[in-house]
Amino acid sequence: MTQELLRVDALSKNFGGLAALRNLSFAVKAGEIVGLIGPNGAGKTTAFNLISGTMAPSSGTVTFAGQSITGGPPSRVVVAGLARTFQSTSTYPQVSVAENIYRGLLSRVAGTAVAQLTGRRDGLIPASAVSSEIDAILDMLDLQAWRDIPAGSLAYGLQKKLGIAIAMATRPKILLLDEPAAGLNHEECNELGRLLRRLQTLGLTLLLVEHHMALVMDLCERIVVLVQGEKIAEGTPAQVRENPAVIEAYLGAPDYAHA
């Protein structure tokens, strides 16, 4: 049986009198690609904030690789092996692509202040291995041609890919992707799908929030559906596609490729 890597149990978040998330529970097995979908305001980003430790839950727990990571801090979550990308590009525009990846590596480089602050002890690399590690990540993400280019001058699709590269520099076991296809054209979405499948074959587990339903249905093995802060369905793409509650609340008409 495939090992369970991430478990969310009865996770809730209240902002004053508003319940942004209510009793969310699901699990992700090692090596899976799982989608978290729902209309705007469904609680998807709140769920990501709680899982990644940038926000503490009102109640509930998050367990990663058998250890509680509930409430973070994010540095401890990253060291445990969970990394996250964001809806907008999260790069340092004035410095090169390689420098951006180096900044993502800092928690893994022995002797750096970042490594000491995070308390990382496993998986550290010596400073002499930094250049080869950056090259390996550039090759993995097909970014070698832009190694010395300032990140801010990259096309939007390449900036999104660089955001994934920075997250990969932390050497995660699971990667949380927050709307990775946002702003991409059709061909860029197809390329993103191929990239994420390749990362899966390298042993990475993926959990993604996404509105591009064609990508979600093609890529994900299981899908969790949120509406107004509550889970209304979970299953394979076929099961979710045919679920009457999901169709009514989110997918709507059969043509949902960009819902």
PDB file of C-alpha atoms in Angstrom, residues 10-230:
ATOM      1  CA  ALA A  10     -11.125  18.591  10.455  1.00  0.00           C
ATOM      2  CA  LEU A  11      -9.264  21.733   9.469  1.00  0.00           C
ATOM      3  CA  SER A  12     -11.198  24.952  10.126  1.00  0.00           C
ATOM      4  CA  LYS A  13     -10.423  28.661   9.978  1.00  0.00           C
ATOM      5  CA  ASN A  14     -12.605  31.485  11.250  1.00  0.00           C
ATOM      6  CA  PHE A  15     -12.061  35.186  10.644  1.00  0.00           C
ATOM      7  CA  GLY A  16     -14.234  36.817  13.270  1.00  0.00           C
ATOM      8  CA  GLY A  17     -17.731  35.568  12.549  1.00  0.00           C
ATOM      9  CA  LEU A  18     -16.825  34.288   9.083  1.00  0.00           C
ATOM     10  CA  ALA A  19     -15.988  30.604   8.643  1.00  0.00           C
ATOM     11  CA  ALA A  20     -13.560  30.541   5.707  1.00  0.00           C
ATOM     12  CA  LEU A  21     -12.975  26.802   6.066  1.00  0.00           C
ATOM     13  CA  ARG A  22     -15.038  24.201   7.925  1.00  0.00           C
ATOM     14  CA  ASN A  23     -13.907  20.704   8.927  1.00  0.00           C
ATOM     15  CA  LEU A  24     -11.834  19.972   5.846  1.00  0.00           C
ATOM     16  CA  SER A  25     -10.384  16.445   5.809  1.00  0.00           C
ATOM     17  CA  PHE A  26      -8.455  14.642   3.084  1.00  0.00           C
ATOM     18  CA  ALA A  27      -5.171  12.801   2.565  1.00  0.00           C
ATOM     19  CA  VAL A  28      -2.506  12.690  -0.127  1.00  0.00           C
ATOM     20  CA  LYS A  29      -0.446   9.559  -0.755  1.00  0.00           C
ATOM     21  CA  ALA A  30       3.209   9.647  -1.733  1.00  0.00           C
ATOM     22  CA  GLY A  31       3.582  10.027  -5.487  1.00  0.00           C
ATOM     23  CA  GLU A  32       0.018  11.232  -6.114  1.00  0.00           C
ATOM     24  CA  ILE A  33      -1.171  14.311  -7.949  1.00  0.00           C
ATOM     25  CA  VAL A  34      -4.255  15.657  -6.155  1.00  0.00           C
ATOM     26  CA  GLY A  35      -6.330  18.670  -7.159  1.00  0.00           C
ATOM     27  CA  LEU A  36      -8.176  21.048  -4.845  1.00  0.00           C
ATOM     28  CA  ILE A  37     -10.877  22.881  -6.801  1.00  0.00           C
ATOM     29  CA  GLY A  38     -13.883  25.118  -6.215  1.00  0.00           C
ATOM     30  CA  PRO A  39     -15.297  28.506  -7.160  1.00  0.00           C
ATOM     31  CA  ASN A  40     -13.704  31.758  -6.020  1.00  0.00           C
ATOM     32  CA  GLY A  41     -14.083  32.170  -2.273  1.00  0.00           C
ATOM     33  CA  ALA A  42     -14.398  28.424  -1.672  1.00  0.00           C
ATOM     34  CA  GLY A  43     -11.508  28.375   0.824  1.00  0.00           C
ATOM     35  CA  LYS A  44      -8.805  26.835  -1.364  1.00  0.00           C
ATOM     36  CA  THR A  45      -6.087  29.407  -0.677  1.00  0.00           C
ATOM     37  CA  THR A  46      -7.011  29.436   3.017  1.00  0.00           C
ATOM     38  CA  ALA A  47      -6.493  25.668   3.039  1.00  0.00           C
ATOM     39  CA  PHE A  48      -3.074  26.106   1.410  1.00  0.00           C
ATOM     40  CA  ASN A  49      -2.146  28.776   3.969  1.00  0.00           C
ATOM     41  CA  LEU A  50      -3.060  26.444   6.823  1.00  0.00           C
ATOM     42  CA  ILE A  51      -1.252  23.440   5.334  1.00  0.00           C
ATOM     43  CA  SER A  52       1.922  25.397   4.539  1.00  0.00           C
ATOM     44  CA  GLY A  53       2.069  27.000   7.987  1.00  0.00           C
ATOM     45  CA  THR A  54       1.624  30.619   6.933  1.00  0.00           C
ATOM     46  CA  MET A  55      -1.581  30.720   8.957  1.00  0.00           C
ATOM     47  CA  ALA A  56      -2.683  28.882  12.108  1.00  0.00           C
ATOM     48  CA  PRO A  57      -5.994  26.999  12.002  1.00  0.00           C
ATOM     49  CA  SER A  58      -8.869  27.721  14.361  1.00  0.00           C
ATOM     50  CA  SER A  59      -9.136  23.957  14.834  1.00  0.00           C
ATOM     51  CA  GLY A  60      -7.990  20.755  13.210  1.00  0.00           C
ATOM     52  CA  THR A  61      -4.590  19.260  12.416  1.00  0.00           C
ATOM     53  CA  VAL A  62      -2.127  18.910   9.559  1.00  0.00           C
ATOM     54  CA  THR A  63       0.143  15.859   9.601  1.00  0.00           C
ATOM     55  CA  PHE A  64       3.055  15.480   7.205  1.00  0.00           C
ATOM     56  CA  ALA A  65       5.142  12.303   6.968  1.00  0.00           C
ATOM     57  CA  GLY A  66       3.732  11.200  10.312  1.00  0.00           C
ATOM     58  CA  GLN A  67       4.594  14.432  12.152  1.00  0.00           C
ATOM     59  CA  SER A  68       2.304  17.303  13.096  1.00  0.00           C
ATOM     60  CA  ILE A  69       3.073  20.540  11.239  1.00  0.00           C
ATOM     61  CA  THR A  70      -0.106  22.258  12.413  1.00  0.00           C
ATOM     62  CA  GLY A  71       0.338  26.023  12.591  1.00  0.00           C
ATOM     63  CA  GLY A  72       3.849  26.078  11.129  1.00  0.00           C
ATOM     64  CA  PRO A  73       6.079  28.021  11.262  1.00  0.00           C
ATOM     65  CA  PRO A  74       6.700  27.918   7.496  1.00  0.00           C
ATOM     66  CA  SER A  75      10.440  27.353   8.012  1.00  0.00           C
ATOM     67  CA  ARG A  76       9.752  24.126   9.925  1.00  0.00           C
ATOM     68  CA  VAL A  77       7.264  23.037   7.262  1.00  0.00           C
ATOM     69  CA  VAL A  78       9.831  23.616   4.483  1.00  0.00           C
ATOM     70  CA  VAL A  79      12.524  21.701   6.360  1.00  0.00           C
ATOM     71  CA  ALA A  80      10.059  18.833   6.826  1.00  0.00           C
ATOM     72  CA  GLY A  81       9.761  18.612   3.045  1.00  0.00           C
ATOM     73  CA  LEU A  82       6.771  20.698   1.965  1.00  0.00           C
ATOM     74  CA  ALA A  83       7.168  23.596  -0.468  1.00  0.00           C
ATOM     75  CA  ARG A  84       4.636  25.945  -2.030  1.00  0.00           C
ATOM     76  CA  THR A  85       4.298  28.214  -5.025  1.00  0.00           C
ATOM     77  CA  PHE A  86       1.907  31.165  -5.213  1.00  0.00           C
ATOM     78  CA  GLN A  87      -0.693  32.480  -7.674  1.00  0.00           C
ATOM     79  CA  SER A  88       1.509  35.369  -8.764  1.00  0.00           C
ATOM     80  CA  THR A  89       5.126  34.957  -9.783  1.00  0.00           C
ATOM     81  CA  SER A  90       7.347  34.947  -6.694  1.00  0.00           C
ATOM     82  CA  THR A  91      10.800  35.787  -8.017  1.00  0.00           C
ATOM     83  CA  TYR A  92      13.516  38.367  -7.425  1.00  0.00           C
ATOM     84  CA  PRO A  93      13.228  40.287 -10.724  1.00  0.00           C
ATOM     85  CA  GLN A  94      16.531  42.165 -10.605  1.00  0.00           C
ATOM     86  CA  VAL A  95      18.791  39.142 -10.236  1.00  0.00           C
ATOM     87  CA  SER A  96      19.515  36.206 -12.541  1.00  0.00           C
ATOM     88  CA  VAL A  97      17.566  32.972 -12.796  1.00  0.00           C
ATOM     89  CA  ALA A  98      20.520  31.146 -11.189  1.00  0.00           C
ATOM     90  CA  GLU A  99      20.601  33.648  -8.293  1.00  0.00           C
ATOM     91  CA  ASN A 100      16.871  33.129  -7.743  1.00  0.00           C
ATOM     92  CA  ILE A 101      17.401  29.386  -7.433  1.00  0.00           C
ATOM     93  CA  TYR A 102      20.370  29.964  -5.126  1.00  0.00           C
ATOM     94  CA  ARG A 103      18.132  31.916  -2.772  1.00  0.00           C
ATOM     95  CA  GLY A 104      15.762  28.958  -2.717  1.00  0.00           C
ATOM     96  CA  LEU A 105      18.732  26.717  -1.883  1.00  0.00           C
ATOM     97  CA  LEU A 106      19.938  28.696   1.116  1.00  0.00           C
ATOM     98  CA  SER A 107      18.183  26.560   3.731  1.00  0.00           C
ATOM     99  CA  ARG A 108      20.085  23.545   2.383  1.00  0.00           C
ATOM    100  CA  VAL A 109      23.581  25.034   2.204  1.00  0.00           C
ATOM    101  CA  ALA A 110      25.693  24.085   5.218  1.00  0.00           C
ATOM    102  CA  GLY A 111      26.875  27.015   7.288  1.00  0.00           C
ATOM    103  CA  THR A 112      24.450  29.628   5.940  1.00  0.00           C
ATOM    104  CA  ALA A 113      22.446  31.746   8.341  1.00  0.00           C
ATOM    105  CA  VAL A 114      19.224  30.507   6.728  1.00  0.00           C
ATOM    106  CA  ALA A 115      20.145  26.862   7.333  1.00  0.00           C
ATOM    107  CA  GLN A 116      20.970  27.651  10.945  1.00  0.00           C
ATOM    108  CA  LEU A 117      17.756  29.613  11.493  1.00  0.00           C
ATOM    109  CA  THR A 118      15.594  26.840  10.072  1.00  0.00           C
ATOM    110  CA  GLY A 119      17.398  24.221  12.120  1.00  0.00           C
ATOM    111  CA  ARG A 120      17.901  21.978   9.100  1.00  0.00           C
ATOM    112  CA  ARG A 121      20.310  19.129   9.791  1.00  0.00           C
ATOM    113  CA  ASP A 122      19.518  16.589   7.077  1.00  0.00           C
ATOM    114  CA  GLY A 123      20.120  16.982   3.356  1.00  0.00           C
ATOM    115  CA  LEU A 124      22.638  19.807   3.707  1.00  0.00           C
ATOM    116  CA  ILE A 125      25.087  20.398   0.870  1.00  0.00           C
ATOM    117  CA  PRO A 126      28.515  22.078   1.051  1.00  0.00           C
ATOM    118  CA  ALA A 127      29.017  25.480  -0.536  1.00  0.00           C
ATOM    119  CA  SER A 128      31.233  23.820  -3.157  1.00  0.00           C
ATOM    120  CA  ALA A 129      28.204  21.860  -4.469  1.00  0.00           C
ATOM    121  CA  VAL A 130      25.926  24.896  -4.941  1.00  0.00           C
ATOM    122  CA  SER A 131      26.751  25.518  -8.612  1.00  0.00           C
ATOM    123  CA  SER A 132      26.150  21.899  -9.646  1.00  0.00           C
ATOM    124  CA  GLU A 133      22.914  21.815  -7.637  1.00  0.00           C
ATOM    125  CA  ILE A 134      21.665  24.950  -9.408  1.00  0.00           C
ATOM    126  CA  ASP A 135      22.533  23.407 -12.776  1.00  0.00           C
ATOM    127  CA  ALA A 136      20.643  20.221 -11.884  1.00  0.00           C
ATOM    128  CA  ILE A 137      17.518  22.234 -11.058  1.00  0.00           C
ATOM    129  CA  LEU A 138      17.871  24.326 -14.229  1.00  0.00           C
ATOM    130  CA  ASP A 139      18.083  21.107 -16.257  1.00  0.00           C
ATOM    131  CA  MET A 140      15.103  19.602 -14.446  1.00  0.00           C
ATOM    132  CA  LEU A 141      12.933  22.618 -15.290  1.00  0.00           C
ATOM    133  CA  ASP A 142      14.397  23.232 -18.776  1.00  0.00           C
ATOM    134  CA  LEU A 143      15.653  26.670 -17.722  1.00  0.00           C
ATOM    135  CA  GLN A 144      19.365  26.277 -18.483  1.00  0.00           C
ATOM    136  CA  ALA A 145      19.175  28.637 -21.489  1.00  0.00           C
ATOM    137  CA  TRP A 146      18.079  31.474 -19.197  1.00  0.00           C
ATOM    138  CA  ARG A 147      20.619  30.811 -16.410  1.00  0.00           C
ATOM    139  CA  ASP A 148      22.166  34.297 -16.415  1.00  0.00           C
ATOM    140  CA  ILE A 149      19.116  36.290 -17.515  1.00  0.00           C
ATOM    141  CA  PRO A 150      17.462  38.652 -14.969  1.00  0.00           C
ATOM    142  CA  ALA A 151      14.261  36.988 -13.789  1.00  0.00           C
ATOM    143  CA  GLY A 152      12.211  40.114 -14.402  1.00  0.00           C
ATOM    144  CA  SER A 153      12.966  40.009 -18.124  1.00  0.00           C
ATOM    145  CA  LEU A 154      11.554  36.492 -18.589  1.00  0.00           C
ATOM    146  CA  ALA A 155       8.229  35.890 -20.288  1.00  0.00           C
ATOM    147  CA  TYR A 156       5.403  35.290 -17.802  1.00  0.00           C
ATOM    148  CA  GLY A 157       5.269  31.547 -18.434  1.00  0.00           C
ATOM    149  CA  LEU A 158       8.997  31.218 -17.738  1.00  0.00           C
ATOM    150  CA  GLN A 159       8.629  33.247 -14.540  1.00  0.00           C
ATOM    151  CA  LYS A 160       5.961  30.791 -13.374  1.00  0.00           C
ATOM    152  CA  LYS A 161       8.320  27.917 -14.164  1.00  0.00           C
ATOM    153  CA  LEU A 162      11.101  29.681 -12.239  1.00  0.00           C
ATOM    154  CA  GLY A 163       8.783  29.877  -9.223  1.00  0.00           C
ATOM    155  CA  ILE A 164       8.525  26.087  -9.347  1.00  0.00           C
ATOM    156  CA  ALA A 165      12.317  25.831  -9.680  1.00  0.00           C
ATOM    157  CA  ILE A 166      12.819  27.967  -6.552  1.00  0.00           C
ATOM    158  CA  ALA A 167      10.441  25.706  -4.640  1.00  0.00           C
ATOM    159  CA  MET A 168      12.232  22.610  -5.970  1.00  0.00           C
ATOM    160  CA  ALA A 169      15.512  24.015  -4.646  1.00  0.00           C
ATOM    161  CA  THR A 170      14.313  23.200  -1.120  1.00  0.00           C
ATOM    162  CA  ARG A 171      14.126  19.527  -2.225  1.00  0.00           C
ATOM    163  CA  PRO A 172      10.500  18.978  -1.191  1.00  0.00           C
ATOM    164  CA  LYS A 173       8.691  15.682  -0.845  1.00  0.00           C
ATOM    165  CA  ILE A 174       5.419  17.398  -1.702  1.00  0.00           C
ATOM    166  CA  LEU A 175       4.859  20.572  -3.718  1.00  0.00           C
ATOM    167  CA  LEU A 176       1.760  22.740  -3.241  1.00  0.00           C
ATOM    168  CA  LEU A 177       0.964  24.656  -6.421  1.00  0.00           C
ATOM    169  CA  ASP A 178      -1.429  27.600  -6.114  1.00  0.00           C
ATOM    170  CA  GLU A 179      -3.023  28.187  -9.556  1.00  0.00           C
ATOM    171  CA  PRO A 180       0.080  27.290 -11.589  1.00  0.00           C
ATOM    172  CA  ALA A 181      -1.792  27.705 -14.898  1.00  0.00           C
ATOM    173  CA  ALA A 182      -3.121  31.199 -14.140  1.00  0.00           C
ATOM    174  CA  GLY A 183      -2.238  33.562 -16.978  1.00  0.00           C
ATOM    175  CA  LEU A 184      -0.805  30.839 -19.230  1.00  0.00           C
ATOM    176  CA  ASN A 185      -1.898  30.280 -22.805  1.00  0.00           C
ATOM    177  CA  HIS A 186      -3.009  26.911 -24.194  1.00  0.00           C
ATOM    178  CA  GLU A 187       0.438  25.702 -25.221  1.00  0.00           C
ATOM    179  CA  GLU A 188       1.989  26.885 -21.945  1.00  0.00           C
ATOM    180  CA  CYS A 189      -0.695  24.942 -20.030  1.00  0.00           C
ATOM    181  CA  ASN A 190       0.142  21.820 -22.014  1.00  0.00           C
ATOM    182  CA  GLU A 191       3.837  22.324 -21.283  1.00  0.00           C
ATOM    183  CA  LEU A 192       3.033  22.804 -17.587  1.00  0.00           C
ATOM    184  CA  GLY A 193       1.132  19.524 -17.548  1.00  0.00           C
ATOM    185  CA  ARG A 194       4.089  17.707 -19.108  1.00  0.00           C
ATOM    186  CA  LEU A 195       6.472  19.282 -16.594  1.00  0.00           C
ATOM    187  CA  LEU A 196       4.366  18.289 -13.590  1.00  0.00           C
ATOM    188  CA  ARG A 197       4.067  14.724 -14.849  1.00  0.00           C
ATOM    189  CA  ARG A 198       7.848  14.613 -15.239  1.00  0.00           C
ATOM    190  CA  LEU A 199       8.312  15.846 -11.670  1.00  0.00           C
ATOM    191  CA  GLN A 200       5.937  13.111 -10.518  1.00  0.00           C
ATOM    192  CA  THR A 201       8.068  10.463 -12.245  1.00  0.00           C
ATOM    193  CA  LEU A 202      11.046  11.816 -10.264  1.00  0.00           C
ATOM    194  CA  GLY A 203       9.199  10.962  -7.038  1.00  0.00           C
ATOM    195  CA  LEU A 204       7.521  14.273  -6.226  1.00  0.00           C
ATOM    196  CA  THR A 205       4.011  14.406  -4.748  1.00  0.00           C
ATOM    197  CA  LEU A 206       1.806  17.272  -5.949  1.00  0.00           C
ATOM    198  CA  LEU A 207      -1.220  19.062  -4.493  1.00  0.00           C
ATOM    199  CA  LEU A 208      -2.584  21.840  -6.681  1.00  0.00           C
ATOM    200  CA  VAL A 209      -5.263  24.502  -6.545  1.00  0.00           C
ATOM    201  CA  GLU A 210      -6.365  25.227 -10.087  1.00  0.00           C
ATOM    202  CA  HIS A 211      -9.280  26.690 -12.086  1.00  0.00           C
ATOM    203  CA  HIS A 212      -8.161  25.303 -15.444  1.00  0.00           C
ATOM    204  CA  MET A 213     -10.398  22.230 -15.443  1.00  0.00           C
ATOM    205  CA  ALA A 214      -8.970  20.615 -18.563  1.00  0.00           C
ATOM    206  CA  LEU A 215      -5.551  20.546 -16.864  1.00  0.00           C
ATOM    207  CA  VAL A 216      -6.992  19.301 -13.570  1.00  0.00           C
ATOM    208  CA  MET A 217      -9.026  16.509 -15.154  1.00  0.00           C
ATOM    209  CA  ASP A 218      -6.087  15.349 -17.266  1.00  0.00           C
ATOM    210  CA  LEU A 219      -3.412  15.600 -14.568  1.00  0.00           C
ATOM    211  CA  CYS A 220      -4.938  14.695 -11.217  1.00  0.00           C
ATOM    212  CA  GLU A 221      -5.566  11.206  -9.905  1.00  0.00           C
ATOM    213  CA  ARG A 222      -7.968  12.480  -7.257  1.00  0.00           C
ATOM    214  CA  ILE A 223      -9.835  15.745  -6.810  1.00  0.00           C
ATOM    215  CA  VAL A 224     -11.204  17.422  -3.664  1.00  0.00           C
ATOM    216  CA  VAL A 225     -14.014  19.928  -4.247  1.00  0.00           C
ATOM    217  CA  LEU A 226     -14.647  22.879  -1.924  1.00  0.00           C
ATOM    218  CA  VAL A 227     -17.678  25.171  -1.945  1.00  0.00           C
ATOM    219  CA  GLN A 228     -18.170  27.950   0.614  1.00  0.00           C
ATOM    220  CA  GLY A 229     -15.480  26.541   2.887  1.00  0.00           C
ATOM    221  CA  GLU A 230     -16.764  22.955   2.935  1.00  0.00           C
TER     222      GLU A 230
END
